[in-house]
Amino acid sequence: LAGKPSMLVPSPNVAENHQTRNAMALVCKDAAVLIDDDKAGEKLIPEALELIDNEMALRNFSKNIKKLAVPDSANIIASEVIKLCNN
């Protein structure tokens, strides 16, 4: 909802690599940058500094991440959980 550009470093130590899959969903929509955990030490700061200087990329990431936002998602999820509990 905030539309902030993001650099994501998924943990390789999670079940079924779900963090990488979630990050790739944003990367494929040109809404975030992914840095592999094993490369973060060498790439994170240089790529962050490069991104900060790229106003066009920052605006593009911001615009694209906003397109993916679901403003009332917490209430939608809570409503579905309540429905499941009532069944």
PDB file of N, CA and C in Angstrom:
ATOM      1  N   LEU A   1       0.810  -1.201   0.000  1.00  0.00           N
ATOM      2  CA  LEU A   1       0.000   0.000   0.000  1.00  0.00           C
ATOM      3  C   LEU A   1       0.850   1.260   0.000  1.00  0.00           C
ATOM      4  N   ALA A   2       2.026   1.183   0.628  1.00  0.00           N
ATOM      5  CA  ALA A   2       2.901   2.351   0.695  1.00  0.00           C
ATOM      6  C   ALA A   2       3.614   2.598  -0.631  1.00  0.00           C
ATOM      7  N   GLY A   3       3.703   1.587  -1.472  1.00  0.00           N
ATOM      8  CA  GLY A   3       4.326   1.750  -2.773  1.00  0.00           C
ATOM      9  C   GLY A   3       5.819   1.985  -2.714  1.00  0.00           C
ATOM     10  N   LYS A   4       6.475   1.438  -1.736  1.00  0.00           N
ATOM     11  CA  LYS A   4       7.917   1.634  -1.591  1.00  0.00           C
ATOM     12  C   LYS A   4       8.690   0.615  -2.415  1.00  0.00           C
ATOM     13  N   PRO A   5       9.700   1.057  -3.145  1.00  0.00           N
ATOM     14  CA  PRO A   5      10.561   0.118  -3.865  1.00  0.00           C
ATOM     15  C   PRO A   5      11.220  -0.842  -2.878  1.00  0.00           C
ATOM     16  N   SER A   6      11.382  -2.087  -3.287  1.00  0.00           N
ATOM     17  CA  SER A   6      11.903  -3.107  -2.377  1.00  0.00           C
ATOM     18  C   SER A   6      13.030  -3.906  -2.992  1.00  0.00           C
ATOM     19  N   MET A   7      14.004  -4.218  -2.143  1.00  0.00           N
ATOM     20  CA  MET A   7      15.043  -5.185  -2.474  1.00  0.00           C
ATOM     21  C   MET A   7      14.817  -6.344  -1.514  1.00  0.00           C
ATOM     22  N   LEU A   8      14.608  -7.519  -2.047  1.00  0.00           N
ATOM     23  CA  LEU A   8      14.264  -8.680  -1.237  1.00  0.00           C
ATOM     24  C   LEU A   8      15.415  -9.671  -1.221  1.00  0.00           C
ATOM     25  N   VAL A   9      15.717 -10.170  -0.016  1.00  0.00           N
ATOM     26  CA  VAL A   9      16.755 -11.187   0.172  1.00  0.00           C
ATOM     27  C   VAL A   9      16.087 -12.366   0.869  1.00  0.00           C
ATOM     28  N   PRO A  10      15.525 -13.285   0.094  1.00  0.00           N
ATOM     29  CA  PRO A  10      14.826 -14.423   0.689  1.00  0.00           C
ATOM     30  C   PRO A  10      15.786 -15.351   1.436  1.00  0.00           C
ATOM     31  N   SER A  11      15.322 -15.854   2.542  1.00  0.00           N
ATOM     32  CA  SER A  11      16.104 -16.833   3.296  1.00  0.00           C
ATOM     33  C   SER A  11      16.078 -18.173   2.567  1.00  0.00           C
ATOM     34  N   PRO A  12      17.231 -18.825   2.453  1.00  0.00           N
ATOM     35  CA  PRO A  12      17.251 -20.150   1.842  1.00  0.00           C
ATOM     36  C   PRO A  12      16.850 -21.243   2.834  1.00  0.00           C
ATOM     37  N   ASN A  13      16.617 -20.866   4.088  1.00  0.00           N
ATOM     38  CA  ASN A  13      16.365 -21.836   5.154  1.00  0.00           C
ATOM     39  C   ASN A  13      14.900 -21.913   5.551  1.00  0.00           C
ATOM     40  N   VAL A  14      14.014 -21.830   4.578  1.00  0.00           N
ATOM     41  CA  VAL A  14      12.587 -21.901   4.872  1.00  0.00           C
ATOM     42  C   VAL A  14      11.967 -23.057   4.096  1.00  0.00           C
ATOM     43  N   ALA A  15      10.817 -23.489   4.566  1.00  0.00           N
ATOM     44  CA  ALA A  15      10.136 -24.624   3.952  1.00  0.00           C
ATOM     45  C   ALA A  15       9.767 -24.334   2.500  1.00  0.00           C
ATOM     46  N   GLU A  16      10.105 -25.253   1.633  1.00  0.00           N
ATOM     47  CA  GLU A  16       9.710 -25.234   0.228  1.00  0.00           C
ATOM     48  C   GLU A  16      10.084 -23.953  -0.504  1.00  0.00           C
ATOM     49  N   ASN A  17      11.100 -23.261  -0.018  1.00  0.00           N
ATOM     50  CA  ASN A  17      11.634 -22.067  -0.685  1.00  0.00           C
ATOM     51  C   ASN A  17      10.544 -21.027  -0.975  1.00  0.00           C
ATOM     52  N   HIS A  18       9.568 -20.908  -0.069  1.00  0.00           N
ATOM     53  CA  HIS A  18       8.424 -20.032  -0.325  1.00  0.00           C
ATOM     54  C   HIS A  18       8.800 -18.556  -0.392  1.00  0.00           C
ATOM     55  N   GLN A  19       9.829 -18.122   0.334  1.00  0.00           N
ATOM     56  CA  GLN A  19      10.209 -16.710   0.276  1.00  0.00           C
ATOM     57  C   GLN A  19      10.715 -16.330  -1.119  1.00  0.00           C
ATOM     58  N   THR A  20      11.480 -17.209  -1.727  1.00  0.00           N
ATOM     59  CA  THR A  20      11.967 -16.928  -3.074  1.00  0.00           C
ATOM     60  C   THR A  20      10.808 -16.904  -4.064  1.00  0.00           C
ATOM     61  N   ARG A  21       9.875 -17.833  -3.951  1.00  0.00           N
ATOM     62  CA  ARG A  21       8.722 -17.855  -4.854  1.00  0.00           C
ATOM     63  C   ARG A  21       7.883 -16.582  -4.687  1.00  0.00           C
ATOM     64  N   ASN A  22       7.680 -16.156  -3.439  1.00  0.00           N
ATOM     65  CA  ASN A  22       6.925 -14.925  -3.210  1.00  0.00           C
ATOM     66  C   ASN A  22       7.667 -13.713  -3.782  1.00  0.00           C
ATOM     67  N   ALA A  23       8.971 -13.669  -3.579  1.00  0.00           N
ATOM     68  CA  ALA A  23       9.774 -12.562  -4.117  1.00  0.00           C
ATOM     69  C   ALA A  23       9.726 -12.554  -5.638  1.00  0.00           C
ATOM     70  N   MET A  24       9.818 -13.725  -6.250  1.00  0.00           N
ATOM     71  CA  MET A  24       9.801 -13.807  -7.710  1.00  0.00           C
ATOM     72  C   MET A  24       8.465 -13.334  -8.289  1.00  0.00           C
ATOM     73  N   ALA A  25       7.394 -13.499  -7.538  1.00  0.00           N
ATOM     74  CA  ALA A  25       6.100 -12.994  -7.996  1.00  0.00           C
ATOM     75  C   ALA A  25       6.164 -11.479  -8.166  1.00  0.00           C
ATOM     76  N   LEU A  26       6.906 -10.797  -7.304  1.00  0.00           N
ATOM     77  CA  LEU A  26       7.072  -9.348  -7.423  1.00  0.00           C
ATOM     78  C   LEU A  26       8.086  -8.990  -8.499  1.00  0.00           C
ATOM     79  N   VAL A  27       9.182  -9.732  -8.548  1.00  0.00           N
ATOM     80  CA  VAL A  27      10.225  -9.468  -9.543  1.00  0.00           C
ATOM     81  C   VAL A  27       9.654  -9.624 -10.952  1.00  0.00           C
ATOM     82  N   CYS A  28       8.860 -10.644 -11.171  1.00  0.00           N
ATOM     83  CA  CYS A  28       8.281 -10.882 -12.499  1.00  0.00           C
ATOM     84  C   CYS A  28       7.310  -9.780 -12.914  1.00  0.00           C
ATOM     85  N   LYS A  29       6.782  -9.043 -11.967  1.00  0.00           N
ATOM     86  CA  LYS A  29       5.891  -7.912 -12.249  1.00  0.00           C
ATOM     87  C   LYS A  29       6.655  -6.595 -12.230  1.00  0.00           C
ATOM     88  N   ASP A  30       7.989  -6.678 -12.208  1.00  0.00           N
ATOM     89  CA  ASP A  30       8.860  -5.500 -12.154  1.00  0.00           C
ATOM     90  C   ASP A  30       8.482  -4.598 -10.981  1.00  0.00           C
ATOM     91  N   ALA A  31       8.262  -5.248  -9.824  1.00  0.00           N
ATOM     92  CA  ALA A  31       7.835  -4.528  -8.634  1.00  0.00           C
ATOM     93  C   ALA A  31       8.843  -4.635  -7.489  1.00  0.00           C
ATOM     94  N   ALA A  32       9.959  -5.325  -7.694  1.00  0.00           N
ATOM     95  CA  ALA A  32      10.977  -5.476  -6.657  1.00  0.00           C
ATOM     96  C   ALA A  32      12.250  -6.043  -7.279  1.00  0.00           C
ATOM     97  N   VAL A  33      13.322  -5.967  -6.508  1.00  0.00           N
ATOM     98  CA  VAL A  33      14.617  -6.536  -6.889  1.00  0.00           C
ATOM     99  C   VAL A  33      14.888  -7.699  -5.948  1.00  0.00           C
ATOM    100  N   LEU A  34      15.395  -8.792  -6.474  1.00  0.00           N
ATOM    101  CA  LEU A  34      15.751  -9.947  -5.649  1.00  0.00           C
ATOM    102  C   LEU A  34      17.267 -10.090  -5.620  1.00  0.00           C
ATOM    103  N   ILE A  35      17.803 -10.254  -4.426  1.00  0.00           N
ATOM    104  CA  ILE A  35      19.219 -10.542  -4.233  1.00  0.00           C
ATOM    105  C   ILE A  35      19.295 -11.903  -3.545  1.00  0.00           C
ATOM    106  N   ASP A  36      19.996 -12.851  -4.158  1.00  0.00           N
ATOM    107  CA  ASP A  36      20.150 -14.160  -3.531  1.00  0.00           C
ATOM    108  C   ASP A  36      20.918 -14.028  -2.219  1.00  0.00           C
ATOM    109  N   ASP A  37      20.497 -14.776  -1.230  1.00  0.00           N
ATOM    110  CA  ASP A  37      21.110 -14.724   0.097  1.00  0.00           C
ATOM    111  C   ASP A  37      22.617 -14.944   0.039  1.00  0.00           C
ATOM    112  N   ASP A  38      23.046 -15.899  -0.776  1.00  0.00           N
ATOM    113  CA  ASP A  38      24.478 -16.200  -0.832  1.00  0.00           C
ATOM    114  C   ASP A  38      25.289 -15.115  -1.554  1.00  0.00           C
ATOM    115  N   LYS A  39      24.619 -14.182  -2.209  1.00  0.00           N
ATOM    116  CA  LYS A  39      25.296 -13.069  -2.892  1.00  0.00           C
ATOM    117  C   LYS A  39      25.086 -11.735  -2.177  1.00  0.00           C
ATOM    118  N   ALA A  40      24.268 -11.738  -1.129  1.00  0.00           N
ATOM    119  CA  ALA A  40      23.899 -10.483  -0.463  1.00  0.00           C
ATOM    120  C   ALA A  40      25.109  -9.728   0.078  1.00  0.00           C
ATOM    121  N   GLY A  41      26.074 -10.432   0.612  1.00  0.00           N
ATOM    122  CA  GLY A  41      27.253  -9.774   1.168  1.00  0.00           C
ATOM    123  C   GLY A  41      27.998  -8.921   0.168  1.00  0.00           C
ATOM    124  N   GLU A  42      28.037  -9.382  -1.069  1.00  0.00           N
ATOM    125  CA  GLU A  42      28.773  -8.634  -2.095  1.00  0.00           C
ATOM    126  C   GLU A  42      27.880  -7.729  -2.947  1.00  0.00           C
ATOM    127  N   LYS A  43      26.589  -8.044  -3.067  1.00  0.00           N
ATOM    128  CA  LYS A  43      25.732  -7.326  -4.007  1.00  0.00           C
ATOM    129  C   LYS A  43      24.749  -6.342  -3.375  1.00  0.00           C
ATOM    130  N   LEU A  44      24.337  -6.582  -2.136  1.00  0.00           N
ATOM    131  CA  LEU A  44      23.230  -5.807  -1.577  1.00  0.00           C
ATOM    132  C   LEU A  44      23.523  -4.310  -1.542  1.00  0.00           C
ATOM    133  N   ILE A  45      24.632  -3.917  -0.963  1.00  0.00           N
ATOM    134  CA  ILE A  45      24.931  -2.476  -0.832  1.00  0.00           C
ATOM    135  C   ILE A  45      25.177  -1.836  -2.200  1.00  0.00           C
ATOM    136  N   PRO A  46      26.014  -2.425  -3.069  1.00  0.00           N
ATOM    137  CA  PRO A  46      26.203  -1.791  -4.373  1.00  0.00           C
ATOM    138  C   PRO A  46      24.901  -1.655  -5.174  1.00  0.00           C
ATOM    139  N   GLU A  47      24.062  -2.687  -5.135  1.00  0.00           N
ATOM    140  CA  GLU A  47      22.812  -2.614  -5.896  1.00  0.00           C
ATOM    141  C   GLU A  47      21.840  -1.628  -5.268  1.00  0.00           C
ATOM    142  N   ALA A  48      21.826  -1.546  -3.939  1.00  0.00           N
ATOM    143  CA  ALA A  48      20.969  -0.565  -3.264  1.00  0.00           C
ATOM    144  C   ALA A  48      21.405   0.857  -3.623  1.00  0.00           C
ATOM    145  N   LEU A  49      22.709   1.107  -3.616  1.00  0.00           N
ATOM    146  CA  LEU A  49      23.208   2.437  -3.969  1.00  0.00           C
ATOM    147  C   LEU A  49      22.904   2.775  -5.421  1.00  0.00           C
ATOM    148  N   GLU A  50      23.009   1.788  -6.290  1.00  0.00           N
ATOM    149  CA  GLU A  50      22.677   2.004  -7.700  1.00  0.00           C
ATOM    150  C   GLU A  50      21.194   2.319  -7.859  1.00  0.00           C
ATOM    151  N   LEU A  51      20.356   1.586  -7.138  1.00  0.00           N
ATOM    152  CA  LEU A  51      18.916   1.807  -7.223  1.00  0.00           C
ATOM    153  C   LEU A  51      18.535   3.189  -6.694  1.00  0.00           C
ATOM    154  N   ILE A  52      19.144   3.598  -5.604  1.00  0.00           N
ATOM    155  CA  ILE A  52      18.840   4.917  -5.026  1.00  0.00           C
ATOM    156  C   ILE A  52      19.098   6.031  -6.042  1.00  0.00           C
ATOM    157  N   ASP A  53      20.100   5.852  -6.877  1.00  0.00           N
ATOM    158  CA  ASP A  53      20.440   6.869  -7.877  1.00  0.00           C
ATOM    159  C   ASP A  53      19.612   6.763  -9.157  1.00  0.00           C
ATOM    160  N   ASN A  54      18.749   5.765  -9.253  1.00  0.00           N
ATOM    161  CA  ASN A  54      17.974   5.548 -10.470  1.00  0.00           C
ATOM    162  C   ASN A  54      16.514   5.925 -10.211  1.00  0.00           C
ATOM    163  N   GLU A  55      16.227   7.204 -10.361  1.00  0.00           N
ATOM    164  CA  GLU A  55      14.889   7.722 -10.065  1.00  0.00           C
ATOM    165  C   GLU A  55      13.806   7.046 -10.915  1.00  0.00           C
ATOM    166  N   MET A  56      14.132   6.757 -12.167  1.00  0.00           N
ATOM    167  CA  MET A  56      13.154   6.119 -13.054  1.00  0.00           C
ATOM    168  C   MET A  56      12.799   4.718 -12.544  1.00  0.00           C
ATOM    169  N   ALA A  57      13.798   3.940 -12.134  1.00  0.00           N
ATOM    170  CA  ALA A  57      13.544   2.594 -11.604  1.00  0.00           C
ATOM    171  C   ALA A  57      12.745   2.671 -10.310  1.00  0.00           C
ATOM    172  N   LEU A  58      13.073   3.624  -9.443  1.00  0.00           N
ATOM    173  CA  LEU A  58      12.337   3.774  -8.183  1.00  0.00           C
ATOM    174  C   LEU A  58      10.864   4.072  -8.455  1.00  0.00           C
ATOM    175  N   ARG A  59      10.596   4.977  -9.373  1.00  0.00           N
ATOM    176  CA  ARG A  59       9.198   5.300  -9.717  1.00  0.00           C
ATOM    177  C   ARG A  59       8.493   4.080 -10.323  1.00  0.00           C
ATOM    178  N   ASN A  60       9.206   3.344 -11.170  1.00  0.00           N
ATOM    179  CA  ASN A  60       8.630   2.172 -11.812  1.00  0.00           C
ATOM    180  C   ASN A  60       8.282   1.091 -10.783  1.00  0.00           C
ATOM    181  N   PHE A  61       9.215   0.798  -9.877  1.00  0.00           N
ATOM    182  CA  PHE A  61       8.941  -0.192  -8.825  1.00  0.00           C
ATOM    183  C   PHE A  61       7.760   0.249  -7.966  1.00  0.00           C
ATOM    184  N   SER A  62       7.741   1.526  -7.612  1.00  0.00           N
ATOM    185  CA  SER A  62       6.660   2.054  -6.782  1.00  0.00           C
ATOM    186  C   SER A  62       5.310   1.907  -7.479  1.00  0.00           C
ATOM    187  N   LYS A  63       5.255   2.293  -8.748  1.00  0.00           N
ATOM    188  CA  LYS A  63       4.015   2.198  -9.521  1.00  0.00           C
ATOM    189  C   LYS A  63       3.556   0.740  -9.626  1.00  0.00           C
ATOM    190  N   ASN A  64       4.488  -0.158  -9.908  1.00  0.00           N
ATOM    191  CA  ASN A  64       4.129  -1.564 -10.114  1.00  0.00           C
ATOM    192  C   ASN A  64       3.734  -2.272  -8.831  1.00  0.00           C
ATOM    193  N   ILE A  65       4.379  -1.961  -7.721  1.00  0.00           N
ATOM    194  CA  ILE A  65       3.999  -2.611  -6.460  1.00  0.00           C
ATOM    195  C   ILE A  65       2.612  -2.142  -6.012  1.00  0.00           C
ATOM    196  N   LYS A  66       2.286  -0.882  -6.296  1.00  0.00           N
ATOM    197  CA  LYS A  66       0.958  -0.376  -5.931  1.00  0.00           C
ATOM    198  C   LYS A  66      -0.144  -1.108  -6.691  1.00  0.00           C
ATOM    199  N   LYS A  67       0.137  -1.515  -7.931  1.00  0.00           N
ATOM    200  CA  LYS A  67      -0.846  -2.257  -8.721  1.00  0.00           C
ATOM    201  C   LYS A  67      -1.196  -3.601  -8.083  1.00  0.00           C
ATOM    202  N   LEU A  68      -0.269  -4.148  -7.304  1.00  0.00           N
ATOM    203  CA  LEU A  68      -0.474  -5.465  -6.695  1.00  0.00           C
ATOM    204  C   LEU A  68      -1.109  -5.389  -5.307  1.00  0.00           C
ATOM    205  N   ALA A  69      -1.266  -4.195  -4.790  1.00  0.00           N
ATOM    206  CA  ALA A  69      -1.790  -4.016  -3.427  1.00  0.00           C
ATOM    207  C   ALA A  69      -3.257  -4.433  -3.334  1.00  0.00           C
ATOM    208  N   VAL A  70      -3.611  -5.000  -2.201  1.00  0.00           N
ATOM    209  CA  VAL A  70      -5.000  -5.307  -1.873  1.00  0.00           C
ATOM    210  C   VAL A  70      -5.293  -4.551  -0.573  1.00  0.00           C
ATOM    211  N   PRO A  71      -5.900  -3.366  -0.684  1.00  0.00           N
ATOM    212  CA  PRO A  71      -6.025  -2.473   0.468  1.00  0.00           C
ATOM    213  C   PRO A  71      -6.697  -3.073   1.696  1.00  0.00           C
ATOM    214  N   ASP A  72      -7.671  -3.918   1.536  1.00  0.00           N
ATOM    215  CA  ASP A  72      -8.414  -4.448   2.693  1.00  0.00           C
ATOM    216  C   ASP A  72      -8.066  -5.909   2.953  1.00  0.00           C
ATOM    217  N   SER A  73      -6.834  -6.311   2.637  1.00  0.00           N
ATOM    218  CA  SER A  73      -6.470  -7.725   2.685  1.00  0.00           C
ATOM    219  C   SER A  73      -6.607  -8.350   4.075  1.00  0.00           C
ATOM    220  N   ALA A  74      -6.268  -7.627   5.128  1.00  0.00           N
ATOM    221  CA  ALA A  74      -6.365  -8.204   6.479  1.00  0.00           C
ATOM    222  C   ALA A  74      -7.810  -8.568   6.801  1.00  0.00           C
ATOM    223  N   ASN A  75      -8.747  -7.695   6.472  1.00  0.00           N
ATOM    224  CA  ASN A  75     -10.159  -7.994   6.729  1.00  0.00           C
ATOM    225  C   ASN A  75     -10.682  -9.111   5.840  1.00  0.00           C
ATOM    226  N   ILE A  76     -10.216  -9.158   4.603  1.00  0.00           N
ATOM    227  CA  ILE A  76     -10.629 -10.223   3.683  1.00  0.00           C
ATOM    228  C   ILE A  76     -10.172 -11.578   4.214  1.00  0.00           C
ATOM    229  N   ILE A  77      -8.917 -11.658   4.658  1.00  0.00           N
ATOM    230  CA  ILE A  77      -8.379 -12.912   5.198  1.00  0.00           C
ATOM    231  C   ILE A  77      -9.108 -13.291   6.480  1.00  0.00           C
ATOM    232  N   ALA A  78      -9.314 -12.326   7.376  1.00  0.00           N
ATOM    233  CA  ALA A  78     -10.006 -12.601   8.636  1.00  0.00           C
ATOM    234  C   ALA A  78     -11.414 -13.111   8.374  1.00  0.00           C
ATOM    235  N   SER A  79     -12.083 -12.528   7.410  1.00  0.00           N
ATOM    236  CA  SER A  79     -13.438 -12.956   7.068  1.00  0.00           C
ATOM    237  C   SER A  79     -13.451 -14.408   6.579  1.00  0.00           C
ATOM    238  N   GLU A  80     -12.471 -14.768   5.756  1.00  0.00           N
ATOM    239  CA  GLU A  80     -12.384 -16.135   5.256  1.00  0.00           C
ATOM    240  C   GLU A  80     -12.093 -17.131   6.391  1.00  0.00           C
ATOM    241  N   VAL A  81     -11.230 -16.735   7.308  1.00  0.00           N
ATOM    242  CA  VAL A  81     -10.918 -17.602   8.463  1.00  0.00           C
ATOM    243  C   VAL A  81     -12.170 -17.821   9.312  1.00  0.00           C
ATOM    244  N   ILE A  82     -12.912 -16.759   9.534  1.00  0.00           N
ATOM    245  CA  ILE A  82     -14.146 -16.870  10.324  1.00  0.00           C
ATOM    246  C   ILE A  82     -15.143 -17.793   9.619  1.00  0.00           C
ATOM    247  N   LYS A  83     -15.269 -17.666   8.302  1.00  0.00           N
ATOM    248  CA  LYS A  83     -16.150 -18.555   7.554  1.00  0.00           C
ATOM    249  C   LYS A  83     -15.731 -20.016   7.710  1.00  0.00           C
ATOM    250  N   LEU A  84     -14.436 -20.271   7.628  1.00  0.00           N
ATOM    251  CA  LEU A  84     -13.931 -21.648   7.774  1.00  0.00           C
ATOM    252  C   LEU A  84     -14.211 -22.177   9.180  1.00  0.00           C
ATOM    253  N   CYS A  85     -14.063 -21.323  10.169  1.00  0.00           N
ATOM    254  CA  CYS A  85     -14.295 -21.760  11.556  1.00  0.00           C
ATOM    255  C   CYS A  85     -15.778 -22.064  11.801  1.00  0.00           C
ATOM    256  N   ASN A  86     -16.635 -21.367  11.105  1.00  0.00           N
ATOM    257  CA  ASN A  86     -18.074 -21.563  11.281  1.00  0.00           C
ATOM    258  C   ASN A  86     -18.603 -22.794  10.549  1.00  0.00           C
ATOM    259  N   ASN A  87     -17.805 -23.321   9.650  1.00  0.00           N
ATOM    260  CA  ASN A  87     -18.241 -24.511   8.892  1.00  0.00           C
ATOM    261  C   ASN A  87     -18.033 -25.774   9.672  1.00  0.00           C
TER     262      ASN A  87
END
